[in-house]
């Protein structure tokens, strides 16, 4: 590894490896695969093992459950439809998603489900893309009737039970009132699953089929999808959700026979993808290249700029930042970037080693992917340990701290 304007310093990369190794040797992170890319230089570390009790070593081509880091990739097909004028940002979604027409909105976010007022306007494509359509995972409202209904009604795609097929899922979602007026308030997660259904209904094809044809195949993302085929299942580690009190390793999802071993009934854009460091590197490098992959254009330049710049109003941004700072026990320091684009966080202030303009996201299964246009930098960190304890979040934090120190110039 040379130094110079395009790449990383050897001392910096050594420190990064030492810090990753320290986390693995602590016994709390069985294994990790990390990639940093800058200019023509790519550096990969694969440390530790697939299982917490040993077993096969982590490899560069190990497949991981991406959880919420699915969101930036699952947003691309929507951008393709915008580029082709098959969708418009301010189109009401009623014609494709009649289940979301004529919404009722809770008078109070913690009130009874039947204490509602009519929505002031229809939900638009833009509301879904900015996560402001009125429903989402709201950490400030946990235990309220509406959040209980989201979890009990089988519409949360990162739970233990698999989701029903899309039409039934939309029916369940449509039975709920909105928590906020459309366009008013940033709320997490659910909008991304709705967008997958929207893409399927606009194109008349399964969400994954359109995603594969227009994004994954052109980028060579051959290990990315909504399940792991039998011939690759040995490359998928178990997913652990350590006990929050004892730190003891509990298997959340096993590879063989687990949630990702067969095609799901619902292709969840909010958190359903599996992938590898090299596949994600191809995608984020395409974003850094303003939509180009080699000589092929995947997304238009303005589409990428829309995705990767802040779309929130100052009030919405303040609410999102307050949530991240106030829920440290859940966010473990993640989510403190300020802004949100389409499908990803966008830094609007400098709160740590990363500069303003960095974009990407983290996943609850212990994944982190960001790109930085200022430095032409991509970083990807993948583990098999969920964020039920602070350990993977501390690892993610330390990874980014060392990545920025490793920049060669």
Short mmCIF file of C-alpha atoms in Angstrom, two decimals:
data_model
loop_
_atom_site.label_atom_id
_atom_site.label_comp_id
_atom_site.label_asym_id
_atom_site.label_seq_id
_atom_site.Cartn_x
_atom_site.Cartn_y
_atom_site.Cartn_z
CA UNK A 1 0.00 0.00 0.00
CA UNK A 2 1.56 3.28 -1.07
CA UNK A 3 0.73 6.71 0.19
CA UNK A 4 -0.17 9.62 -2.04
CA UNK A 5 -3.16 11.63 -3.02
CA UNK A 6 -5.39 8.73 -3.96
CA UNK A 7 -4.96 6.29 -1.15
CA UNK A 8 -4.12 5.48 2.45
CA UNK A 9 -1.01 5.57 4.61
CA UNK A 10 0.53 2.25 5.61
CA UNK A 11 0.72 3.31 9.24
CA UNK A 12 -2.96 4.28 9.16
CA UNK A 13 -4.02 0.96 7.68
CA UNK A 14 -1.94 -0.88 10.30
CA UNK A 15 -3.71 1.02 13.05
CA UNK A 16 -7.09 0.22 11.50
CA UNK A 17 -6.23 -3.48 11.40
CA UNK A 18 -4.93 -3.40 15.00
CA UNK A 19 -8.14 -1.75 16.24
CA UNK A 20 -10.36 -4.25 14.38
CA UNK A 21 -8.24 -7.12 15.74
CA UNK A 22 -8.59 -5.79 19.29
CA UNK A 23 -12.40 -5.98 18.99
CA UNK A 24 -12.25 -9.54 17.65
CA UNK A 25 -9.77 -10.60 20.36
CA UNK A 26 -12.07 -9.17 23.04
CA UNK A 27 -14.36 -12.15 22.40
CA UNK A 28 -17.37 -9.88 21.79
CA UNK A 29 -17.13 -9.70 17.99
CA UNK A 30 -16.53 -13.16 16.49
CA UNK A 31 -15.60 -11.83 13.07
CA UNK A 32 -15.49 -8.78 10.83
CA UNK A 33 -14.93 -7.97 7.16
CA UNK A 34 -13.93 -4.37 6.43
CA UNK A 35 -13.23 -2.56 3.17
CA UNK A 36 -11.84 0.91 2.53
CA UNK A 37 -11.60 2.27 -0.98
CA UNK A 38 -10.14 5.49 -2.32
CA UNK A 39 -9.34 6.31 -5.91
CA UNK A 40 -8.02 3.11 -7.47
CA UNK A 41 -6.95 1.68 -4.10
CA UNK A 42 -8.99 -0.89 -2.19
CA UNK A 43 -7.94 -2.47 1.09
CA UNK A 44 -9.81 -5.36 2.75
CA UNK A 45 -9.44 -6.94 6.19
CA UNK A 46 -11.17 -10.22 7.10
CA UNK A 47 -10.63 -11.14 10.75
CA UNK A 48 -12.03 -13.72 13.14
CA UNK A 49 -14.50 -16.51 12.51
CA UNK A 50 -18.03 -17.08 11.19
CA UNK A 51 -19.28 -18.45 14.53
CA UNK A 52 -18.53 -17.25 18.04
CA UNK A 53 -17.19 -20.69 19.00
CA UNK A 54 -14.67 -20.87 16.17
CA UNK A 55 -15.50 -22.58 12.88
CA UNK A 56 -14.59 -21.26 9.42
CA UNK A 57 -12.67 -17.98 9.14
CA UNK A 58 -14.27 -14.78 7.87
CA UNK A 59 -13.44 -14.22 4.20
CA UNK A 60 -13.67 -11.34 1.78
CA UNK A 61 -16.67 -13.01 0.09
CA UNK A 62 -18.58 -13.75 3.33
CA UNK A 63 -22.25 -12.79 2.89
CA UNK A 64 -23.90 -10.64 5.56
CA UNK A 65 -27.47 -9.66 6.45
CA UNK A 66 -27.38 -5.94 5.67
CA UNK A 67 -30.42 -4.92 7.79
CA UNK A 68 -30.97 -1.17 7.46
CA UNK A 69 -27.94 -0.72 5.22
CA UNK A 70 -30.36 -2.22 2.65
CA UNK A 71 -32.08 1.18 2.47
CA UNK A 72 -29.55 3.06 0.29
CA UNK A 73 -29.46 0.23 -2.30
CA UNK A 74 -33.22 -0.42 -2.27
CA UNK A 75 -33.79 3.29 -3.01
CA UNK A 76 -32.05 3.05 -6.41
CA UNK A 77 -34.97 1.45 -8.32
CA UNK A 78 -37.21 4.31 -7.19
CA UNK A 79 -34.64 6.78 -8.57
CA UNK A 80 -34.64 4.84 -11.88
CA UNK A 81 -38.44 5.32 -12.09
CA UNK A 82 -38.03 9.05 -11.37
CA UNK A 83 -35.35 9.30 -14.06
CA UNK A 84 -37.71 7.63 -16.55
CA UNK A 85 -40.67 9.86 -15.55
CA UNK A 86 -42.69 6.80 -14.54
CA UNK A 87 -42.95 8.40 -11.09
CA UNK A 88 -42.90 12.04 -10.00
CA UNK A 89 -41.82 13.28 -6.58
CA UNK A 90 -45.13 15.02 -5.87
CA UNK A 91 -47.47 12.41 -7.32
CA UNK A 92 -50.00 11.22 -4.73
CA UNK A 93 -49.43 7.49 -4.25
CA UNK A 94 -53.16 6.63 -4.19
CA UNK A 95 -53.31 5.28 -7.76
CA UNK A 96 -50.68 2.60 -7.01
CA UNK A 97 -51.19 2.22 -3.25
CA UNK A 98 -54.95 2.64 -2.73
CA UNK A 99 -54.49 1.20 0.78
CA UNK A 100 -52.86 4.54 1.69
CA UNK A 101 -55.62 6.74 0.27
CA UNK A 102 -57.93 8.82 2.53
CA UNK A 103 -55.79 8.52 5.63
CA UNK A 104 -56.82 9.27 9.20
CA UNK A 105 -54.19 10.77 11.51
CA UNK A 106 -53.94 10.35 15.28
CA UNK A 107 -54.83 13.49 17.23
CA UNK A 108 -52.03 12.58 19.64
CA UNK A 109 -49.19 10.22 18.91
CA UNK A 110 -49.80 8.34 22.18
CA UNK A 111 -53.61 8.47 21.87
CA UNK A 112 -56.13 5.69 21.13
CA UNK A 113 -56.17 4.41 17.56
CA UNK A 114 -59.71 5.67 16.89
CA UNK A 115 -59.07 9.25 18.06
CA UNK A 116 -58.19 10.69 14.66
CA UNK A 117 -58.63 13.58 12.25
CA UNK A 118 -58.55 13.39 8.42
CA UNK A 119 -55.15 13.74 6.73
CA UNK A 120 -54.71 17.28 5.39
CA UNK A 121 -53.49 15.99 2.01
CA UNK A 122 -52.65 12.74 0.21
CA UNK A 123 -49.35 10.92 0.76
CA UNK A 124 -46.89 11.64 -2.06
CA UNK A 125 -43.93 9.75 -3.51
CA UNK A 126 -41.68 12.40 -1.90
CA UNK A 127 -43.16 11.67 1.55
CA UNK A 128 -42.22 8.00 1.18
CA UNK A 129 -38.74 8.80 -0.10
CA UNK A 130 -37.91 11.17 2.75
CA UNK A 131 -39.46 8.90 5.45
CA UNK A 132 -42.08 11.53 6.26
CA UNK A 133 -45.29 9.84 5.10
CA UNK A 134 -46.68 9.64 8.63
CA UNK A 135 -45.80 6.16 9.89
CA UNK A 136 -42.52 4.77 11.13
CA UNK A 137 -40.60 3.31 14.01
CA UNK A 138 -40.67 6.14 16.53
CA UNK A 139 -38.42 5.62 19.55
CA UNK A 140 -40.16 8.52 21.31
CA UNK A 141 -43.49 6.67 21.18
CA UNK A 142 -42.52 3.14 22.24
CA UNK A 143 -45.34 1.44 24.19
CA UNK A 144 -48.00 3.70 22.65
CA UNK A 145 -51.09 2.07 21.08
CA UNK A 146 -49.89 2.84 17.54
CA UNK A 147 -46.36 1.45 18.04
CA UNK A 148 -47.82 -1.66 19.68
CA UNK A 149 -50.13 -2.05 16.66
CA UNK A 150 -47.16 -1.76 14.27
CA UNK A 151 -45.27 -4.52 16.07
CA UNK A 152 -48.28 -6.75 16.81
CA UNK A 153 -49.89 -6.27 13.40
CA UNK A 154 -47.03 -7.93 11.56
CA UNK A 155 -45.89 -4.88 9.55
CA UNK A 156 -42.39 -4.46 11.06
CA UNK A 157 -39.94 -6.16 8.71
CA UNK A 158 -37.05 -6.56 11.14
CA UNK A 159 -38.98 -8.64 13.66
CA UNK A 160 -38.71 -12.35 14.32
CA UNK A 161 -41.74 -13.37 12.23
CA UNK A 162 -41.57 -13.21 8.41
CA UNK A 163 -43.92 -10.76 6.67
CA UNK A 164 -46.91 -11.81 4.55
CA UNK A 165 -46.93 -11.21 0.79
CA UNK A 166 -47.08 -7.55 -0.30
CA UNK A 167 -50.84 -7.13 -0.86
CA UNK A 168 -51.68 -8.53 2.58
CA UNK A 169 -48.88 -6.44 4.12
CA UNK A 170 -50.31 -3.30 2.53
CA UNK A 171 -53.78 -4.23 3.78
CA UNK A 172 -52.44 -4.46 7.35
CA UNK A 173 -50.56 -1.19 6.98
CA UNK A 174 -53.67 0.50 5.56
CA UNK A 175 -55.67 -0.54 8.62
CA UNK A 176 -53.50 1.70 10.81
CA UNK A 177 -53.99 5.44 11.27
CA UNK A 178 -51.01 7.69 10.54
CA UNK A 179 -48.99 8.93 13.52
CA UNK A 180 -48.28 12.30 11.89
CA UNK A 181 -49.65 14.37 9.02
CA UNK A 182 -48.05 13.48 5.65
CA UNK A 183 -44.80 15.35 5.04
CA UNK A 184 -44.57 16.65 8.58
CA UNK A 185 -42.19 14.52 10.58
CA UNK A 186 -39.20 12.20 9.86
CA UNK A 187 -39.95 8.67 11.06
CA UNK A 188 -37.83 5.64 10.53
CA UNK A 189 -38.00 2.50 8.42
CA UNK A 190 -41.55 1.65 7.29
CA UNK A 191 -41.51 3.95 4.24
CA UNK A 192 -38.72 1.88 2.68
CA UNK A 193 -40.81 -1.28 2.75
CA UNK A 194 -43.71 0.65 1.18
CA UNK A 195 -41.38 1.87 -1.60
CA UNK A 196 -40.57 -1.72 -2.57
CA UNK A 197 -44.29 -2.38 -3.04
CA UNK A 198 -44.62 0.87 -5.01
CA UNK A 199 -41.82 -0.15 -7.40
CA UNK A 200 -43.43 -3.58 -7.91
CA UNK A 201 -46.84 -2.08 -8.68
CA UNK A 202 -45.53 0.64 -11.01
CA UNK A 203 -43.38 -1.83 -12.98
CA UNK A 204 -45.70 -4.84 -12.76
CA UNK A 205 -42.76 -6.97 -11.63
CA UNK A 206 -41.45 -8.25 -8.28
CA UNK A 207 -39.33 -5.59 -6.56
CA UNK A 208 -36.24 -7.83 -6.57
CA UNK A 209 -36.55 -8.56 -10.31
CA UNK A 210 -36.53 -4.85 -11.18
CA UNK A 211 -33.77 -4.10 -8.65
CA UNK A 212 -31.65 -6.87 -10.14
CA UNK A 213 -32.17 -5.87 -13.77
CA UNK A 214 -31.56 -2.13 -13.32
CA UNK A 215 -29.08 -1.96 -10.43
CA UNK A 216 -27.55 -5.22 -9.16
CA UNK A 217 -26.69 -6.90 -12.49
CA UNK A 218 -25.23 -3.79 -14.18
CA UNK A 219 -23.04 -3.22 -11.10
CA UNK A 220 -21.95 -6.87 -10.93
CA UNK A 221 -23.53 -7.27 -7.46
CA UNK A 222 -23.89 -11.03 -7.87
CA UNK A 223 -24.06 -11.84 -4.14
CA UNK A 224 -26.77 -9.28 -3.29
CA UNK A 225 -30.44 -10.21 -2.98
CA UNK A 226 -33.23 -11.01 -0.54
CA UNK A 227 -32.04 -14.55 0.24
CA UNK A 228 -28.93 -16.71 0.00
CA UNK A 229 -29.18 -19.61 -2.49
CA UNK A 230 -28.29 -23.10 -1.23
CA UNK A 231 -25.01 -23.09 -3.16
CA UNK A 232 -23.78 -20.04 -1.21
CA UNK A 233 -25.31 -20.69 2.23
CA UNK A 234 -21.94 -21.83 3.63
CA UNK A 235 -20.76 -18.22 3.13
CA UNK A 236 -23.48 -16.84 5.47
CA UNK A 237 -22.60 -16.76 9.19
CA UNK A 238 -25.27 -17.01 11.87
CA UNK A 239 -26.61 -13.66 13.06
CA UNK A 240 -26.21 -13.05 16.79
CA UNK A 241 -28.26 -10.83 19.08
CA UNK A 242 -26.21 -10.90 22.30
CA UNK A 243 -28.14 -10.81 25.57
CA UNK A 244 -28.22 -7.11 26.58
CA UNK A 245 -27.59 -8.01 30.25
CA UNK A 246 -24.98 -10.77 30.05
CA UNK A 247 -23.52 -10.27 26.55
CA UNK A 248 -24.00 -14.00 25.97
CA UNK A 249 -24.20 -14.91 22.26
CA UNK A 250 -27.77 -15.77 21.24
CA UNK A 251 -28.46 -16.83 17.66
CA UNK A 252 -31.03 -14.47 16.12
CA UNK A 253 -30.99 -16.20 12.74
CA UNK A 254 -29.19 -19.37 11.69
CA UNK A 255 -27.85 -19.70 8.13
CA UNK A 256 -29.22 -23.11 7.09
CA UNK A 257 -33.01 -23.13 7.45
CA UNK A 258 -33.02 -19.51 8.65
CA UNK A 259 -34.90 -16.42 7.45
CA UNK A 260 -32.51 -15.86 4.55
CA UNK A 261 -32.25 -19.45 3.29
CA UNK A 262 -35.30 -19.24 0.99
CA UNK A 263 -36.95 -16.44 -1.03
CA UNK A 264 -39.18 -14.40 1.32
CA UNK A 265 -42.86 -13.69 0.64
CA UNK A 266 -42.08 -9.99 1.15
CA UNK A 267 -38.99 -8.35 -0.35
CA UNK A 268 -38.28 -5.75 2.34
CA UNK A 269 -36.39 -2.71 1.04
CA UNK A 270 -36.10 -1.43 4.59
CA UNK A 271 -33.85 -4.23 5.78
CA UNK A 272 -34.04 -7.45 3.77
CA UNK A 273 -30.89 -7.54 1.65
CA UNK A 274 -27.85 -9.79 2.01
CA UNK A 275 -24.56 -8.73 0.44
CA UNK A 276 -20.75 -8.61 0.55
CA UNK A 277 -18.16 -5.85 0.98
CA UNK A 278 -17.27 -5.89 -2.73
CA UNK A 279 -20.89 -5.66 -3.89
CA UNK A 280 -21.55 -2.69 -1.62
CA UNK A 281 -18.29 -1.09 -2.68
CA UNK A 282 -19.49 -1.22 -6.31
CA UNK A 283 -22.75 0.49 -5.37
CA UNK A 284 -21.29 3.27 -3.24
CA UNK A 285 -18.52 3.90 -5.76
CA UNK A 286 -21.26 4.36 -8.38
CA UNK A 287 -22.82 7.03 -6.12
CA UNK A 288 -19.41 8.72 -5.72
CA UNK A 289 -19.08 8.64 -9.52
CA UNK A 290 -22.40 10.53 -9.85
CA UNK A 291 -24.29 7.51 -11.17
CA UNK A 292 -21.66 6.04 -13.49
CA UNK A 293 -20.25 2.49 -13.37
CA UNK A 294 -17.37 2.32 -15.84
CA UNK A 295 -18.92 3.58 -19.07
CA UNK A 296 -22.49 2.65 -18.06
CA UNK A 297 -24.90 5.10 -16.44
CA UNK A 298 -26.96 3.49 -13.65
CA UNK A 299 -28.60 6.66 -12.27
CA UNK A 300 -28.64 10.23 -13.52
CA UNK A 301 -26.32 12.75 -11.88
CA UNK A 302 -29.24 14.78 -10.42
CA UNK A 303 -30.81 11.58 -9.04
CA UNK A 304 -27.61 10.80 -7.12
CA UNK A 305 -27.37 14.41 -5.92
CA UNK A 306 -30.97 14.25 -4.66
CA UNK A 307 -30.30 11.00 -2.78
CA UNK A 308 -27.09 12.20 -1.16
CA UNK A 309 -28.00 15.71 0.00
CA UNK A 310 -30.14 16.59 2.99
CA UNK A 311 -33.87 16.63 2.25
CA UNK A 312 -35.14 17.52 5.74
CA UNK A 313 -36.34 20.92 6.92
CA UNK A 314 -34.48 22.43 9.93
CA UNK A 315 -37.39 21.39 12.21
CA UNK A 316 -37.34 17.81 10.93
CA UNK A 317 -33.58 17.67 11.24
CA UNK A 318 -33.75 18.93 14.84
CA UNK A 319 -36.26 16.20 15.72
CA UNK A 320 -34.11 13.51 14.09
CA UNK A 321 -30.94 14.69 15.87
CA UNK A 322 -32.73 14.92 19.22
CA UNK A 323 -33.87 11.33 18.75
CA UNK A 324 -30.31 10.12 18.11
CA UNK A 325 -28.88 12.04 21.06
CA UNK A 326 -31.71 11.19 23.42
CA UNK A 327 -31.79 7.45 22.67
CA UNK A 328 -28.10 6.70 23.22
CA UNK A 329 -28.98 3.35 24.78
CA UNK A 330 -30.52 2.34 21.44
CA UNK A 331 -28.47 4.31 18.93
CA UNK A 332 -25.10 3.87 20.71
CA UNK A 333 -23.92 7.05 19.03
CA UNK A 334 -25.16 6.06 15.58
CA UNK A 335 -27.57 8.37 13.77
CA UNK A 336 -25.93 11.62 14.88
CA UNK A 337 -25.37 13.00 11.39
CA UNK A 338 -28.14 15.59 11.29
CA UNK A 339 -29.56 15.19 7.80
CA UNK A 340 -31.32 12.54 5.73
CA UNK A 341 -31.47 12.24 1.96
CA UNK A 342 -33.31 9.47 0.14
CA UNK A 343 -32.58 6.17 1.89
CA UNK A 344 -29.55 7.35 3.83
CA UNK A 345 -28.13 9.74 6.37
CA UNK A 346 -26.29 12.84 5.14
CA UNK A 347 -23.94 14.71 7.48
CA UNK A 348 -24.90 18.34 7.92
CA UNK A 349 -22.53 19.12 10.79
CA UNK A 350 -19.21 17.76 11.95
CA UNK A 351 -19.75 15.74 15.11
CA UNK A 352 -16.86 13.28 14.81
CA UNK A 353 -14.00 12.45 12.44
CA UNK A 354 -16.19 12.41 9.31
CA UNK A 355 -16.79 15.63 7.33
CA UNK A 356 -20.03 17.31 6.30
CA UNK A 357 -21.43 15.66 3.15
CA UNK A 358 -20.57 12.08 4.06
CA UNK A 359 -23.55 9.80 3.27
CA UNK A 360 -24.58 6.24 4.11
CA UNK A 361 -26.15 4.28 6.95
CA UNK A 362 -25.78 1.61 9.62
CA UNK A 363 -27.68 -1.64 10.16
CA UNK A 364 -29.01 -3.29 13.29
CA UNK A 365 -27.17 -6.52 12.45
CA UNK A 366 -23.81 -4.72 12.93
CA UNK A 367 -23.21 -3.23 9.48
CA UNK A 368 -21.98 0.22 8.45
CA UNK A 369 -21.50 1.70 4.97
CA UNK A 370 -20.64 5.32 4.12
CA UNK A 371 -19.09 7.24 1.26
CA UNK A 372 -17.40 10.63 1.45
CA UNK A 373 -17.35 12.77 -1.71
CA UNK A 374 -14.77 15.16 -0.22
CA UNK A 375 -12.13 12.45 0.04
CA UNK A 376 -13.45 10.12 -2.68
CA UNK A 377 -13.66 7.53 0.09
CA UNK A 378 -15.81 4.46 0.69
CA UNK A 379 -15.82 2.47 3.92
CA UNK A 380 -17.71 -0.74 4.66
CA UNK A 381 -17.73 -2.67 7.93
CA UNK A 382 -19.71 -5.92 8.22
CA UNK A 383 -20.17 -8.10 11.31
CA UNK A 384 -22.58 -10.82 12.39
CA UNK A 385 -23.35 -9.19 15.77
CA UNK A 386 -26.57 -7.24 16.25
CA UNK A 387 -26.83 -3.92 18.10
CA UNK A 388 -28.46 -5.41 21.20
CA UNK A 389 -25.28 -4.48 23.11
CA UNK A 390 -22.97 -1.50 22.50
CA UNK A 391 -20.07 -3.69 21.29
CA UNK A 392 -20.73 -3.63 17.52
CA UNK A 393 -21.51 0.11 17.67
CA UNK A 394 -18.20 0.76 19.44
CA UNK A 395 -16.46 -1.28 16.74
CA UNK A 396 -18.22 0.76 14.01
CA UNK A 397 -17.21 3.99 15.74
CA UNK A 398 -13.57 2.88 16.06
CA UNK A 399 -13.49 1.71 12.44
CA UNK A 400 -14.49 5.17 11.17
CA UNK A 401 -12.09 6.88 13.57
CA UNK A 402 -9.21 4.87 12.09
CA UNK A 403 -10.42 5.14 8.47
CA UNK A 404 -10.18 8.92 8.58
CA UNK A 405 -6.73 8.79 10.13
CA UNK A 406 -5.58 6.41 7.39
CA UNK A 407 -6.17 8.86 4.55
CA UNK A 408 -2.77 9.22 2.90
CA UNK A 409 -2.70 12.92 2.13
#
